[in-house]
Each structure stands twice: as structure tokens, then as C-alpha cells.
Amino acid sequence: MAWLNGLGATDARAFLARAVRLDAGAVVRLRSAGDDRVTLWSHLPWGVLVSRAVPGHVDGDHTVLARELLTALDGDLPTLRDSEWRWSIPGDPGAVVERIPAADIRRVGEAAADTLRTAAAEGVGGRAVGSRVLRDALLDHVPIVVTTATGERVEIPQRLVQAAVRMGFTMSDRAAARDFVDVRKSGPWTALACAYGSAWHRAAKTLLIG
């Protein structure tokens, strides 16, 4: 019996194709979201979890290779690889602490990409800098800070912005009627919840199984 409702094929394909493009060996975890929906989770190479809910049904949690699932959307799940999932997942969707125009998120992401290209080509302060050093510094940069009603500062690192942009979650689409992004907090997790999926980051350096 196929796990995916045919109505969700386009959304699932878009999510999986981008995950594979960013990491050919990416695994994806399928978890029931209730109401005949399945949430797809994947871990990007720069330490951010991404998720998208699609119509479908699974019993329990299952982990498979993203590229294998991408070629088998109309059939059963491919070979299970549950032992290869090594990251915790937020326990709930969290509370919205701020709403930001999606255009602002796209702008911040594009500016970072331009900065990286310029620095790689011209160096920084006239000095050549390794591409990995540039990338890591860029991902650690905090371009957005919001403050909750209780006065807590919530930092949105560039790695979270890049995840949302590069997974296509912030694409402008009038049909979606939602060109904004919610900043959410769930315990130690911070999320950018967009029209086409969510990106999650945990401040701790190591994401433990949970």
C-alpha cells in the first residue's frame, strides 16, 4: 500500500529533490502528523532540520534515503534506514513570536550569497580567505533578531535563513496567499515557518537523538 496520497506528490517531490540537491546522501524521516498527513524531515549539511507536511499515512516513524524515496513516490517505502537518523526533532510546532515578510527573508539570503561570491573572488580586506572559513563565518552570522513579549531575544542565524531559502520554502506565490514567515520557538528550537515548509535550528552544537 502506497504511503503517499497522490495529492501530495508534487509537494513531496519538491522537498525531496531540493534535499538531495543539497546532500546526495540525505536521509528523510517520515512521521505521522495526524489527520492523514505525513511530515517529511531531513537534516541539511549545515546543521539545520527542514520539514514539510504532505497528505499521506504512515504507522510510526520511518527513515529512508531521500533519493530512493524520490524515485518511489507512487509505491511502497524503500529500504528502511532507521539507524541512520541521528537527530532530535522538535516535540511541537512551538509558539509564534514574530511574523516577517517572506521578501525580507529572501533579501537577507540573497545578500549573503552575494557577499560570499564577492569575498571568494576578491578576498576580505585584500587577503584571500578559504571558502570553508567564509561559509562557516557566514552561516554563524545573525542577520535577524526579534524580541518576544517577555523580552527574550531570539536570534535568527544565517544558516536558518539559508535553509528556508535554498529549500524553496519562501518562494513567492500569489496562489499560496501567504507571503510571510513565522518565527517560532519550541524549547531550545527556533524555526522559520514558511508557506512551503519549515526550517529548524537548535542552539546546542550537537543534535541528540530524541
C-alpha positions in Angstrom: 0.0 0.0 0.0 1.4 3.4 -1.0 2.1 5.8 1.9 1.6 9.0 -0.1 -1.8 10.4 -1.1 -1.5 11.4 -4.8 -2.5 14.9 -3.9 0.8 15.4 -2.1 3.2 14.1 -4.8 4.2 17.5 -6.1 5.0 18.8 -2.6 6.9 15.7 -1.6 8.8 15.7 -4.9 9.8 19.4 -4.4 11.0 18.8 -0.9 13.0 15.6 -1.7 14.6 17.0 -4.8 16.0 20.0 -3.0 17.2 17.9 -0.1 19.0 15.6 -2.5 20.5 18.6 -4.4 22.0 19.9 -1.1 23.1 16.5 0.1 23.1 13.5 -2.3 23.2 11.1 0.7 20.5 12.8 2.7 18.0 10.6 4.7 14.4 11.6 5.3 12.3 10.7 8.3 8.6 10.2 7.8 6.4 10.8 10.8 2.6 10.8 11.1 1.2 14.3 11.6 -2.3 13.0 12.1 -5.4 13.9 10.0 -4.0 11.8 7.1 -0.8 13.8 6.8 2.9 12.8 7.0 5.7 15.2 7.9 8.9 14.7 6.0 12.1 15.7 7.9 15.6 16.0 6.7 18.9 17.3 8.1 20.9 19.7 6.0 24.7 19.7 5.9 25.0 22.9 7.9 23.1 21.7 11.0 19.5 22.7 10.2 16.4 20.5 10.2 13.8 21.1 7.5 10.3 19.7 7.3 7.2 19.7 5.2 3.8 18.0 5.7 2.1 16.3 2.8 -1.1 14.2 2.5 -0.4 10.6 3.3 -0.3 7.9 6.1 2.5 6.0 7.9 2.5 3.9 11.0 5.2 5.1 13.4 8.4 6.7 12.2 10.5 5.5 9.3 13.8 6.7 7.8 14.8 6.2 4.2 17.2 7.6 1.7 15.8 10.8 0.2 16.9 9.9 -3.4 15.3 6.4 -3.1 12.0 7.9 -1.9 12.1 10.5 -4.7 12.0 7.7 -7.3 9.3 5.7 -5.5 6.7 8.2 -4.6 3.9 6.2 -6.1 4.7 2.9 -4.3 5.8 1.5 -1.0 8.6 2.9 1.1 12.1 1.9 0.0 14.5 0.1 2.3 14.3 1.4 5.8 17.4 3.0 7.3 16.1 3.9 10.8 19.6 3.6 12.4 20.9 6.4 10.1 18.7 9.1 11.7 20.8 10.7 14.4 19.0 14.0 15.2 16.3 15.1 17.6 13.0 16.5 16.3 11.0 19.3 17.9 8.2 18.0 20.0 5.6 20.6 18.9 5.2 23.4 16.4 6.1 26.0 19.0 4.7 29.5 19.6 4.8 32.3 17.0 6.9 35.1 18.4 7.2 37.3 15.3 5.9 37.5 11.7 8.3 38.6 9.0 7.6 39.3 5.3 9.0 36.5 3.2 10.5 39.1 0.9 12.8 40.2 3.8 14.0 36.6 4.3 14.7 36.2 0.6 16.5 39.5 0.6 18.8 38.5 3.5 19.5 35.2 1.9 20.4 36.7 -1.4 22.6 39.4 0.2 24.6 36.6 2.0 25.1 34.7 -1.2 26.3 37.9 -2.9 28.7 38.5 0.0 30.1 35.0 -0.3 30.7 35.3 -4.0 32.4 38.6 -3.7 34.6 37.5 -0.8 35.6 34.3 -2.6 36.6 36.3 -5.7 38.2 39.3 -4.1 39.1 38.2 -0.6 38.5 40.1 2.6 40.4 43.3 3.2 42.7 42.4 0.3 43.5 38.9 1.8 42.4 35.6 0.4 40.2 33.5 2.7 39.4 29.8 2.4 35.9 29.0 1.1 35.1 26.9 4.1 36.1 29.7 6.5 33.9 32.1 4.6 31.0 29.7 4.6 31.2 29.0 8.3 31.5 32.6 9.2 28.6 33.5 7.0 26.3 30.7 8.5 27.2 31.8 12.0 26.3 35.4 11.3 23.0 36.6 12.9 21.2 39.0 10.5 17.8 39.0 12.3 17.0 39.4 16.0 13.4 39.5 17.3 12.2 40.1 20.8 9.4 38.1 22.4 6.6 39.6 24.5 8.6 38.6 27.6 11.7 40.3 26.5 13.6 37.2 25.3 16.0 37.8 22.3 15.5 35.3 19.6 18.4 35.2 17.1 17.9 34.0 13.5 21.3 32.8 12.2 22.1 32.9 8.6 22.1 29.1 8.5 18.4 29.1 9.3 17.7 31.7 6.6 19.7 29.8 4.0 17.8 26.6 4.8 14.5 28.3 4.2 15.6 29.9 1.0 17.5 27.1 -0.5 14.7 24.6 0.2 12.3 26.8 -1.7 10.1 27.4 1.4 9.9 31.2 0.8 9.1 31.2 -2.9 6.7 34.0 -3.8 3.4 32.6 -5.0 0.2 34.5 -5.0 -1.8 31.3 -5.0 -0.4 30.4 -1.6 -1.8 33.6 -0.1 0.9 33.6 2.5 4.0 35.6 1.6 5.2 35.8 5.2 7.3 33.8 7.6 6.5 33.0 11.2 9.4 32.9 13.7 8.6 30.1 16.2 10.1 29.0 19.4 9.8 25.5 20.9 12.1 24.9 23.8 15.7 25.2 22.6 14.5 25.2 18.9 14.0 28.3 16.7 12.1 27.9 13.5 11.2 29.8 10.3 7.8 28.5 9.4 7.1 29.4 5.7 4.4 28.7 3.2 6.1 25.6 1.8 7.9 24.2 4.8 9.8 24.9 8.0 13.5 25.2 8.9 14.5 24.4 12.5 17.8 25.2 14.4 18.8 24.2 17.9 21.3 26.4 19.6 23.2 23.4 21.1 26.2 22.3 18.9 25.1 18.7 18.9 21.6 17.4 18.0 21.0 14.3 20.1 18.5 11.6 19.1 15.1 12.2 20.5 
